[in-house]
Coordinates of C-alpha atoms in Angstrom, one line a residue:
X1 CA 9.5 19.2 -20.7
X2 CA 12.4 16.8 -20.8
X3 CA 13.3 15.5 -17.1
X4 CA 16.6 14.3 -16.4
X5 CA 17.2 10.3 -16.3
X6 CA 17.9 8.8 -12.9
X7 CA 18.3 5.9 -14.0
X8 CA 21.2 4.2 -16.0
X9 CA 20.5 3.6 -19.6
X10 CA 21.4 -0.4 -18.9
X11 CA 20.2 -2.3 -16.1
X12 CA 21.9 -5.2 -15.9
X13 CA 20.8 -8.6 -15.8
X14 CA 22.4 -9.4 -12.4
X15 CA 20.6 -6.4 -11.2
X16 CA 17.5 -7.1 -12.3
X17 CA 17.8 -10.6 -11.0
X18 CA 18.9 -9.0 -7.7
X19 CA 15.8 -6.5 -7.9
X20 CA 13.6 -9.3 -8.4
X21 CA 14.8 -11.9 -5.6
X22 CA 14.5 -8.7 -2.9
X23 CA 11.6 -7.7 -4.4
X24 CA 10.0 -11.1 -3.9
X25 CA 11.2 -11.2 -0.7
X26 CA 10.0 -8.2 0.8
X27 CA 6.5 -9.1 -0.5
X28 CA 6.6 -12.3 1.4
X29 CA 7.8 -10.8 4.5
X30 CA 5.2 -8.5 4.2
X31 CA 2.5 -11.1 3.7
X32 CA 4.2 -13.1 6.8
X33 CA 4.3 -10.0 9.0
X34 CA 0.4 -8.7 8.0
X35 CA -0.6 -12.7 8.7
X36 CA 1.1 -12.9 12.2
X37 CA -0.7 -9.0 12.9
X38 CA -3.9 -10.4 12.1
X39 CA -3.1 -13.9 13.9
X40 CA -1.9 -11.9 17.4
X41 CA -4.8 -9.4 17.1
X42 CA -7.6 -12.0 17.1
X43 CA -5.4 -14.1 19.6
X44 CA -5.1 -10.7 22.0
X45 CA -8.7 -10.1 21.2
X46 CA -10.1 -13.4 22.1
X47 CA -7.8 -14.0 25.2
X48 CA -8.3 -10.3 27.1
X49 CA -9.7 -10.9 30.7
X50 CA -13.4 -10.7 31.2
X51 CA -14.4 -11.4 34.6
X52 CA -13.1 -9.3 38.1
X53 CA -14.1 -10.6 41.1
X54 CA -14.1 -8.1 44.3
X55 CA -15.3 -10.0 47.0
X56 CA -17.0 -13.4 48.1
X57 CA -18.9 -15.0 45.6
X58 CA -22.5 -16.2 47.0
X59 CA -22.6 -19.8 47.9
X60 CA -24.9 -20.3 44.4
X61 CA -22.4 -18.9 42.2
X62 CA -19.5 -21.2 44.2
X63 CA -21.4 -24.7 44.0
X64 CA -22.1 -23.5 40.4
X65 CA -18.6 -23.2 40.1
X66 CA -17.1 -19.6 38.5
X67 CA -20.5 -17.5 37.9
X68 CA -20.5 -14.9 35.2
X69 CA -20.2 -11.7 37.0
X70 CA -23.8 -10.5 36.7
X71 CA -24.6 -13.4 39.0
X72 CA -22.3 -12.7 41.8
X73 CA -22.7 -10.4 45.4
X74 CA -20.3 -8.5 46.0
X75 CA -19.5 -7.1 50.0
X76 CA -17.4 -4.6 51.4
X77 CA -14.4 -5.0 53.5
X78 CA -16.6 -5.2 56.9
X79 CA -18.2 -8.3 55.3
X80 CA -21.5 -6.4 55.0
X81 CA -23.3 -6.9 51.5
X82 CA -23.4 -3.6 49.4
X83 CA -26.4 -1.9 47.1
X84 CA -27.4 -3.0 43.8
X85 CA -26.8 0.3 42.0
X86 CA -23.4 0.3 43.9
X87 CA -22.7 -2.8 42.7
X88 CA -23.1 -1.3 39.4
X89 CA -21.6 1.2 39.0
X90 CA -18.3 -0.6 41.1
X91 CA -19.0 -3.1 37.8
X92 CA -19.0 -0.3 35.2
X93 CA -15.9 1.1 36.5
X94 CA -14.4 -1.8 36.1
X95 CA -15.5 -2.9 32.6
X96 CA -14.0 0.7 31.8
X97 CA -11.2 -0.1 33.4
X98 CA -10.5 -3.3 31.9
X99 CA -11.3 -1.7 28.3
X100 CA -9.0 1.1 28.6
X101 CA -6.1 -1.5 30.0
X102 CA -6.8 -4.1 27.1
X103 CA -6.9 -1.0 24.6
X104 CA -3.5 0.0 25.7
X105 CA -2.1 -3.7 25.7
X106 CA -3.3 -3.9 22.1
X107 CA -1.8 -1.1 21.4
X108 CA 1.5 -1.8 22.3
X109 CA 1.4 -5.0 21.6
X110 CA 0.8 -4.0 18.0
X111 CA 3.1 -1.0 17.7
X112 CA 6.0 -3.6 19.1
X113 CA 5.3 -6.1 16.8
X114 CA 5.0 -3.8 13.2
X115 CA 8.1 -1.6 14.2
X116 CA 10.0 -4.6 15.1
X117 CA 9.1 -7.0 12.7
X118 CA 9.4 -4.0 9.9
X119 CA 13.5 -3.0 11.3
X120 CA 13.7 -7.4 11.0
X121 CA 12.1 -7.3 7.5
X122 CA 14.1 -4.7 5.9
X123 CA 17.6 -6.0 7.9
X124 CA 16.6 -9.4 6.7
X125 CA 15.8 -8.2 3.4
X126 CA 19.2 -6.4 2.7
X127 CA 21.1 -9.1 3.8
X128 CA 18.7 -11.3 1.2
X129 CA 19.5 -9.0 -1.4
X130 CA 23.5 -8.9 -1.0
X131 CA 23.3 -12.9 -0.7
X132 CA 21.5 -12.5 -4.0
X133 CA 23.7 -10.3 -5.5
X134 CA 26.8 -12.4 -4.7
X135 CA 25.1 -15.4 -5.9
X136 CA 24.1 -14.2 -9.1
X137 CA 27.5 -12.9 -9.9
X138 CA 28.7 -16.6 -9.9
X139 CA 25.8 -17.7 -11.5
X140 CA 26.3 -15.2 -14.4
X141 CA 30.2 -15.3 -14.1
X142 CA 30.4 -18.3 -16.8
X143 CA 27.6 -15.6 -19.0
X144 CA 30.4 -13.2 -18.8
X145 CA 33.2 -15.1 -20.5
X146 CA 31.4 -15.8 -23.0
X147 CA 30.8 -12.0 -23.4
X148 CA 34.2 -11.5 -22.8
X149 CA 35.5 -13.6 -25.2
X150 CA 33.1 -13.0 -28.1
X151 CA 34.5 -9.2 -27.6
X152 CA 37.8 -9.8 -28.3
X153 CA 37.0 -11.7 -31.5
X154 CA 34.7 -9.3 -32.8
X155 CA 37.5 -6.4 -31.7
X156 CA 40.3 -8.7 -33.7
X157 CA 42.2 -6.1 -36.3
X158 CA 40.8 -8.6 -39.3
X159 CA 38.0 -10.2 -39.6
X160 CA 39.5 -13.6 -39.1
X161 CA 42.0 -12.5 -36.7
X162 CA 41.3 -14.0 -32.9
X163 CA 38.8 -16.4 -34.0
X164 CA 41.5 -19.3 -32.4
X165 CA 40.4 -18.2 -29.3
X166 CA 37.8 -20.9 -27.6
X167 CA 35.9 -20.2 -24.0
X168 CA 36.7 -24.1 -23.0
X169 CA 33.9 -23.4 -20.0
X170 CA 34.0 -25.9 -17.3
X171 CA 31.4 -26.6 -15.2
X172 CA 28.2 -28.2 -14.5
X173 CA 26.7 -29.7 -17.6
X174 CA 23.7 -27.1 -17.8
X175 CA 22.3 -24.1 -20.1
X176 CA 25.0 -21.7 -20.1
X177 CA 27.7 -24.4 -20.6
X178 CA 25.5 -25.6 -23.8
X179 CA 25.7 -21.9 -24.9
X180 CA 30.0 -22.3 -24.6
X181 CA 30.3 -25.3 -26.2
X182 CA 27.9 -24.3 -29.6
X183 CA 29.9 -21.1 -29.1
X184 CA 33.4 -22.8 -29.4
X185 CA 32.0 -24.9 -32.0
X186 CA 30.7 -22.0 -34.1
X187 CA 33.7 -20.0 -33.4
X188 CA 35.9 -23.2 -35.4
X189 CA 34.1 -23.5 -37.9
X190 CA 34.3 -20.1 -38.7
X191 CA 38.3 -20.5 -38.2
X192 CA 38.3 -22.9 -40.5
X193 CA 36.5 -21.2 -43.0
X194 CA 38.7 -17.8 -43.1
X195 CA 41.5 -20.0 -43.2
X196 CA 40.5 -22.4 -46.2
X197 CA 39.2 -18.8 -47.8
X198 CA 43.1 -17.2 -47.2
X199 CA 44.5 -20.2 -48.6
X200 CA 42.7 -20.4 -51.6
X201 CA 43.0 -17.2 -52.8
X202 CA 46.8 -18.0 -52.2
X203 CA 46.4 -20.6 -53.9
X204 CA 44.5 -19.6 -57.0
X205 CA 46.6 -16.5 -57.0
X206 CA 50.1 -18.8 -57.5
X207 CA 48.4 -21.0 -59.8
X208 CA 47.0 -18.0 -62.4
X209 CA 50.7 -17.2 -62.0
X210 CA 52.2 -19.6 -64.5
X211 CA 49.4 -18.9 -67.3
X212 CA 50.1 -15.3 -67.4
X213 CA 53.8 -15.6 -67.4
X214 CA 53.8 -18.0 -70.5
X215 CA 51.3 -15.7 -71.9
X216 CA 53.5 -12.7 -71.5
X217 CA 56.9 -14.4 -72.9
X218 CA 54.3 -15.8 -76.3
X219 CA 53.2 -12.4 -76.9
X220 CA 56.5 -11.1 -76.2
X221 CA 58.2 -13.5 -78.8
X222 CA 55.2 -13.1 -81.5
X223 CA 56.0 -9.0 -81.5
X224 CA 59.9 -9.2 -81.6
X225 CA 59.9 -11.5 -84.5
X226 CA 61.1 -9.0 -87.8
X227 CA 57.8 -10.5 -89.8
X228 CA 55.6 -8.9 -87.2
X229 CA 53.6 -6.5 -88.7
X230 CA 52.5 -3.1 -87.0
X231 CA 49.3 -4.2 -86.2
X232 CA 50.7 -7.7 -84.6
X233 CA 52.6 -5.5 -82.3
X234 CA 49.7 -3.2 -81.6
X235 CA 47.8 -6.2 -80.8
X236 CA 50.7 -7.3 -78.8
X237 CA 51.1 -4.0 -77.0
X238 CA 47.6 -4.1 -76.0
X239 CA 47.7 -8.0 -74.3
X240 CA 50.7 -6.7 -72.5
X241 CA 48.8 -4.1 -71.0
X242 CA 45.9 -6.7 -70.0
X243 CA 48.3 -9.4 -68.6
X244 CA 50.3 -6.4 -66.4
X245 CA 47.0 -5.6 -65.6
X246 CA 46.3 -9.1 -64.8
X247 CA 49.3 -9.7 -63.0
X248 CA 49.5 -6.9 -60.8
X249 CA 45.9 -8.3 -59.6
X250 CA 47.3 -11.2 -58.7
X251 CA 49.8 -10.1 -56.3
X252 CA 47.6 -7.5 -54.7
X253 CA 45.7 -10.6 -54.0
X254 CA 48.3 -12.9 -52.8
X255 CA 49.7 -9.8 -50.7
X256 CA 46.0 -9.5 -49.7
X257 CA 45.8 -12.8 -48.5
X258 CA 49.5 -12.3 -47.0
X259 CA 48.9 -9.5 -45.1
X260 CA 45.7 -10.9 -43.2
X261 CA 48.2 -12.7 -41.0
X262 CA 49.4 -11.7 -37.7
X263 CA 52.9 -10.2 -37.5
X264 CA 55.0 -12.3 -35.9
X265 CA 58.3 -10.2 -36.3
X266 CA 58.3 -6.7 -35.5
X267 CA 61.4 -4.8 -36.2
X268 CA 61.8 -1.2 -35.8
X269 CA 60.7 1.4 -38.7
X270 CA 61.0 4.8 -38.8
X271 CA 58.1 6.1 -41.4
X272 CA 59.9 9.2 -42.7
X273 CA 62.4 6.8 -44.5
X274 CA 59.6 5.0 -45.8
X275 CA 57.6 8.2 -47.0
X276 CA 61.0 8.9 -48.4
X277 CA 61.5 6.4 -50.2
X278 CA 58.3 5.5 -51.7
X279 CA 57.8 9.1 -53.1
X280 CA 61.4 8.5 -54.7
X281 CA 59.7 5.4 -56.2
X282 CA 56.7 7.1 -57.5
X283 CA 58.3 10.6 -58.7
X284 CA 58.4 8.7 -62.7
X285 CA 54.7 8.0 -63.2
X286 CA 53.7 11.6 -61.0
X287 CA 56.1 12.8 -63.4
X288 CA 54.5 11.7 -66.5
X289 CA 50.7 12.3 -64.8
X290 CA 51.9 16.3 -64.2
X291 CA 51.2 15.5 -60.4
X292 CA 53.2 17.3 -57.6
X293 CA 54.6 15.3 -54.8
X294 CA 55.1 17.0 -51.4
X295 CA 57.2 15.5 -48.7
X296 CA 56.3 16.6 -44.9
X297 CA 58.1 13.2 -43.4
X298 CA 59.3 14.1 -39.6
X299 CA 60.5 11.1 -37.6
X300 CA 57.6 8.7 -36.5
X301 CA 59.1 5.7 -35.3
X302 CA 56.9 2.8 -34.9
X303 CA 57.4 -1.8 -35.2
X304 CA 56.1 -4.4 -37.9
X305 CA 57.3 -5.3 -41.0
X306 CA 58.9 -2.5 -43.1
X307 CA 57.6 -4.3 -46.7
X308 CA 53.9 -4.2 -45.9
X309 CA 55.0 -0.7 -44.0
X310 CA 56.2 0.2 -47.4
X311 CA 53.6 -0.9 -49.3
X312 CA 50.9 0.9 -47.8
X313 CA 52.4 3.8 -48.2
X314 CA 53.1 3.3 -51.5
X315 CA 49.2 2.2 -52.2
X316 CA 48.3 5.7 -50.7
X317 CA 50.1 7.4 -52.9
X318 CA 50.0 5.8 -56.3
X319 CA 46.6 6.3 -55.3
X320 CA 46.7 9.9 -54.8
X321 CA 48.6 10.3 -58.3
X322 CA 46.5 8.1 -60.2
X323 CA 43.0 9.3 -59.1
X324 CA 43.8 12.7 -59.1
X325 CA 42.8 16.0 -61.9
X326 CA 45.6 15.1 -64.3
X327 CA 48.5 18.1 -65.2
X328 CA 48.5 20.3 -62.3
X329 CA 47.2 18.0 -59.6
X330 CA 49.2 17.5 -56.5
X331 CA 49.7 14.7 -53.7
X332 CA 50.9 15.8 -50.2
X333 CA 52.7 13.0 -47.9
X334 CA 53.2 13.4 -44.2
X335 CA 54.4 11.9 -41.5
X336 CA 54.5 12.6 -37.8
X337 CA 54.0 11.7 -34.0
X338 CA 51.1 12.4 -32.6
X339 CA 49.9 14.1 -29.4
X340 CA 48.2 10.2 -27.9
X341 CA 51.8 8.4 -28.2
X342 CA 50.6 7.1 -31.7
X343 CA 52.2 7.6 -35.2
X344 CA 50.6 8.1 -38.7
X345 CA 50.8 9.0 -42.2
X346 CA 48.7 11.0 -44.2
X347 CA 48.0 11.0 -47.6
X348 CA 46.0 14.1 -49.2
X349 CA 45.4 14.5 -52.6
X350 CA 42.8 16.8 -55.4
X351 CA 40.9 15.2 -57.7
X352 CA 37.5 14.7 -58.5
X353 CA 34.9 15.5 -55.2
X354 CA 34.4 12.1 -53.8
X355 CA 30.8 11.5 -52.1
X356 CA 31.6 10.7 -48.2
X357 CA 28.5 7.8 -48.6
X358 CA 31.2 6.4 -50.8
X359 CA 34.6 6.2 -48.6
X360 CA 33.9 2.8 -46.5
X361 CA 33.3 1.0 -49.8
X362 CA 36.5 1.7 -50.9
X363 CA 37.9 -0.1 -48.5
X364 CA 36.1 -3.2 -50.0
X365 CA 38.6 -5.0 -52.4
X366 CA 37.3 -4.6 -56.1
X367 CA 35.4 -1.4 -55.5
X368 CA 36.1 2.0 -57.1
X369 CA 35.0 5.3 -57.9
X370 CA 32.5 6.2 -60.3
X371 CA 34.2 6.2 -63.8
X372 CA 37.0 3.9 -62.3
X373 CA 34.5 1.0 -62.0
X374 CA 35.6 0.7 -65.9
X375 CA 37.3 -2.5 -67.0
X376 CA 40.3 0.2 -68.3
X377 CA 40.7 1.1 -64.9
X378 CA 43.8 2.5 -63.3
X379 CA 43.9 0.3 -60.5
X380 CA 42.7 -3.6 -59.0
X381 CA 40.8 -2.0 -56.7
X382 CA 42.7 -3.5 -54.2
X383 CA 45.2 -0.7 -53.0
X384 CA 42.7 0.5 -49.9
X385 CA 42.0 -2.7 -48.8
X386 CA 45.7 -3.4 -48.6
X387 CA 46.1 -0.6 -46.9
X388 CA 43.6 -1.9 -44.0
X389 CA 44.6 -5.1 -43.7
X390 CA 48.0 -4.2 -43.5
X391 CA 47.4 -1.2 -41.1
X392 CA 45.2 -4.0 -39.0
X393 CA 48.1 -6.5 -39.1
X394 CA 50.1 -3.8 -37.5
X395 CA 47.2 -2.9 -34.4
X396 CA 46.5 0.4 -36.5
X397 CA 43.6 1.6 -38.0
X398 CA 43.0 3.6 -41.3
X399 CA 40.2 6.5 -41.7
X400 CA 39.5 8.5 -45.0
X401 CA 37.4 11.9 -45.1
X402 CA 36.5 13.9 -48.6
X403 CA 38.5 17.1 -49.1
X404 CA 36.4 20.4 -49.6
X405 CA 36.7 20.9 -53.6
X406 CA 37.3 17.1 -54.8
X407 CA 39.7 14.6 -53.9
X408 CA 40.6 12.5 -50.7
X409 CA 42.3 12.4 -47.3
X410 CA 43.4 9.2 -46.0
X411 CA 45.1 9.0 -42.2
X412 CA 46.8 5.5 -40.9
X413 CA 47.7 5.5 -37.5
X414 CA 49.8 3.0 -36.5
X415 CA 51.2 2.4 -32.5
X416 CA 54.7 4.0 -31.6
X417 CA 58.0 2.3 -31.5
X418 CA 58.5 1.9 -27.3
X419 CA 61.2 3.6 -25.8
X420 CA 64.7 2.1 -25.8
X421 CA 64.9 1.8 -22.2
X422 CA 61.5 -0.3 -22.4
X423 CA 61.0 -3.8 -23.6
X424 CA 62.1 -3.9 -27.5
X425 CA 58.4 -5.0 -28.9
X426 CA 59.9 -8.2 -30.8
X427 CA 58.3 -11.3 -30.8

């Protein structure tokens, strides 16, 4: 039998420090309290009244100074001495007496001090506990920037994206301010590290540039010559292919590497144009692959830059057409507002059944698809991660799910345009 939890899941650690400071000091109030019981009850028991004297002591008892009570003689109001047996009994009565009185002065004397001390230790110890409480808050407060501020790193659209931020902590040079500081210095080196690994690839990507263009323009001049032969220009046909191949590689790279940076300048774009006018773009090659295009683009305005905007959706759907069945496949392209404020575009397509273990590497750059993984692939195997970093860049976010009977359904939601008579979201 499963009982229901009463207790939260996470117990914080300013909680638990609270818990333990009241919990410590109810134990020594209760120690305190039990010794001061013990203390007044041998201090009550030691100091009780023994002796009653009812009468004239004899004259031994007075030149012996304050006899024990078994020694006196005791008389009765006339003066005259009374029995032994009265004396007695008279001496039993009194013990009884005196027994009965102590008893109940204990016995108040104890209830006062456990019901009063308890009300004193638990006020006490509620006040401890808020004291604690508020003091552990500042104590931990430094504990949760540093929480705070690894969060909105590690929730950054890219993965070097917000690593600029530092927690700067000031404060008494202690634990938790070593903990900021080798934070902040972790935190820049890894800055500088996705920043030298952007610019290299920018780099490398302008460099391999020049090579392939001088490449090109050779084999270019070696097949137009009239003593070319046909299998010169077969040969020549087929480095073409390779250095397009190469070149488009390089500037899905460099646009890689581009769109990893903030936008800065966010102008308003309405993504049924864009659907519109990529699928004019693409409509040759689906032509010549057999594929169908459909067009569902109603008006989704959102901000950014409308030539990433553009290329995502243009990787989406030259992905849709090239990794599709062949003659007879089709690629649908919407476009809408959604219900959350938030706008997207979906891109659907058939094709070959797609394992869903397989849809987040796809979004890795240089991963494809079974066969695809082929050096005479159709693609990079950069289009998908394009499309999230640009979608990041933007403050979107891009999810893919296999379609029942092969192929793939990709959704980017992206945030809305704000209304005119709000602030225009430029920058």
């Amino acid at each position: 039998m499963n009982l229901p939890r009463l207790l939260p899941r996470r117990v914080t650690l300013r909680a638990r420090l609270t818990l333990i400071y009241g919990g410590l000091f109810l134990v020594a109030g209760l120690v305190l309290l039990g010794t001061t019981y013990v203390l007044f009850n041998q201090q009550l028991t030691r100091s009780a009244p023994k002796v009653l004297t009812l009468g004239k002591p004899s004259p031994s008892a007075i030149a012996d100074g304050e006899a024990p009570m078994r020694q006196m003689v005791f008389f009765s109001k006339n003066g005259e001495p009374i029995t032994r047996a009265d004396a007695e009994r008279l001496m039993a009565d009194t013990e009884n007496w005196m027994r009965e009185q102590r008893a109940t002065l204990h016995e108040a004397a104890t209830t006062s001090l456990l019901t009063l001390g308890g009300i004193a230790l638990v006020v006490v110890g509620g006040v401890a506990a808020g004291f604690g409480w508020l003091v552990t808050g500042r104590m931990l407060a430094p504990l949760h920037r540093v929480t705070d501020t690894a969060r909105r790193i590690a929730a950054a659209p890219a993965a070097g994206r917000g690593l600029h931020e530092r927690i700067a902590l000031r404060g008494p040079d202690d634990e938790v301010k070593d903990l900021a500081d080798t934070f902040d210095i972790m935190v820049e080196r890894l800055d500088g590290s996705f920043d030298g690994q952007r610019r290299f690839v920018a780099n490398a990507s302008h460099e391999l540039r020049t090579p392939l263009t001088l490449g090109r323009a050779l084999v270019e001049l070696a097949m137009h010559r009239k003593s070319a032969s046909e299998d010169v220009k077969q040969l020549g046909e087929n480095l073409l292919e390779i250095n397009f191949r190469h070149e488009r590689l390089i500037n899905g790279l460099l646009l890689l590497a581009g769109s990893e940076n903030e936008i800065t300048e966010r102008l308003p774009v309405d993504l049924a144009d864009v659907v519109g006018h990529v699928v004019t773009q693409t409509a040759p090659e689906a032509a010549r692959a057999g594929i169908t295009v459909h067009e569902q683009a109603v008006e989704a305005p959102t901000t950014g830059d409308a030539l990433l905007l553009e290329r995502l959706v243009h990787n989406l759907v030259e992905n849709g057409i090239r990794h599709n069945t062949g003659e007879g496949g089709w690629v649908r392209v919407a476009c809408r507002t959604r219900d959350d404020g938030r706008v997207e575009v979906e891109v659907g397509n058939s094709g070959p059944v797609v394992p869903p273990y397989e849809i987040p590497a796809l979004f890795e750059p240089f991963r494809r698809l079974g066969a695809d993984r082929l050096v005479t692939a159709k693609g990079a195997g950069l289009g998908l991660s394009i499309v999230r970093s640009v979608a990041r860049a933007h403050g979107g976010e891009v999810t893919a799910r296999p379609r029942e009977g092969g192929g793939l359904t990709v959704t980017v939601a992206l945030p809305a345009c704000p209304d005119e008579d709000q602030e225009p979201g430029l920058s």
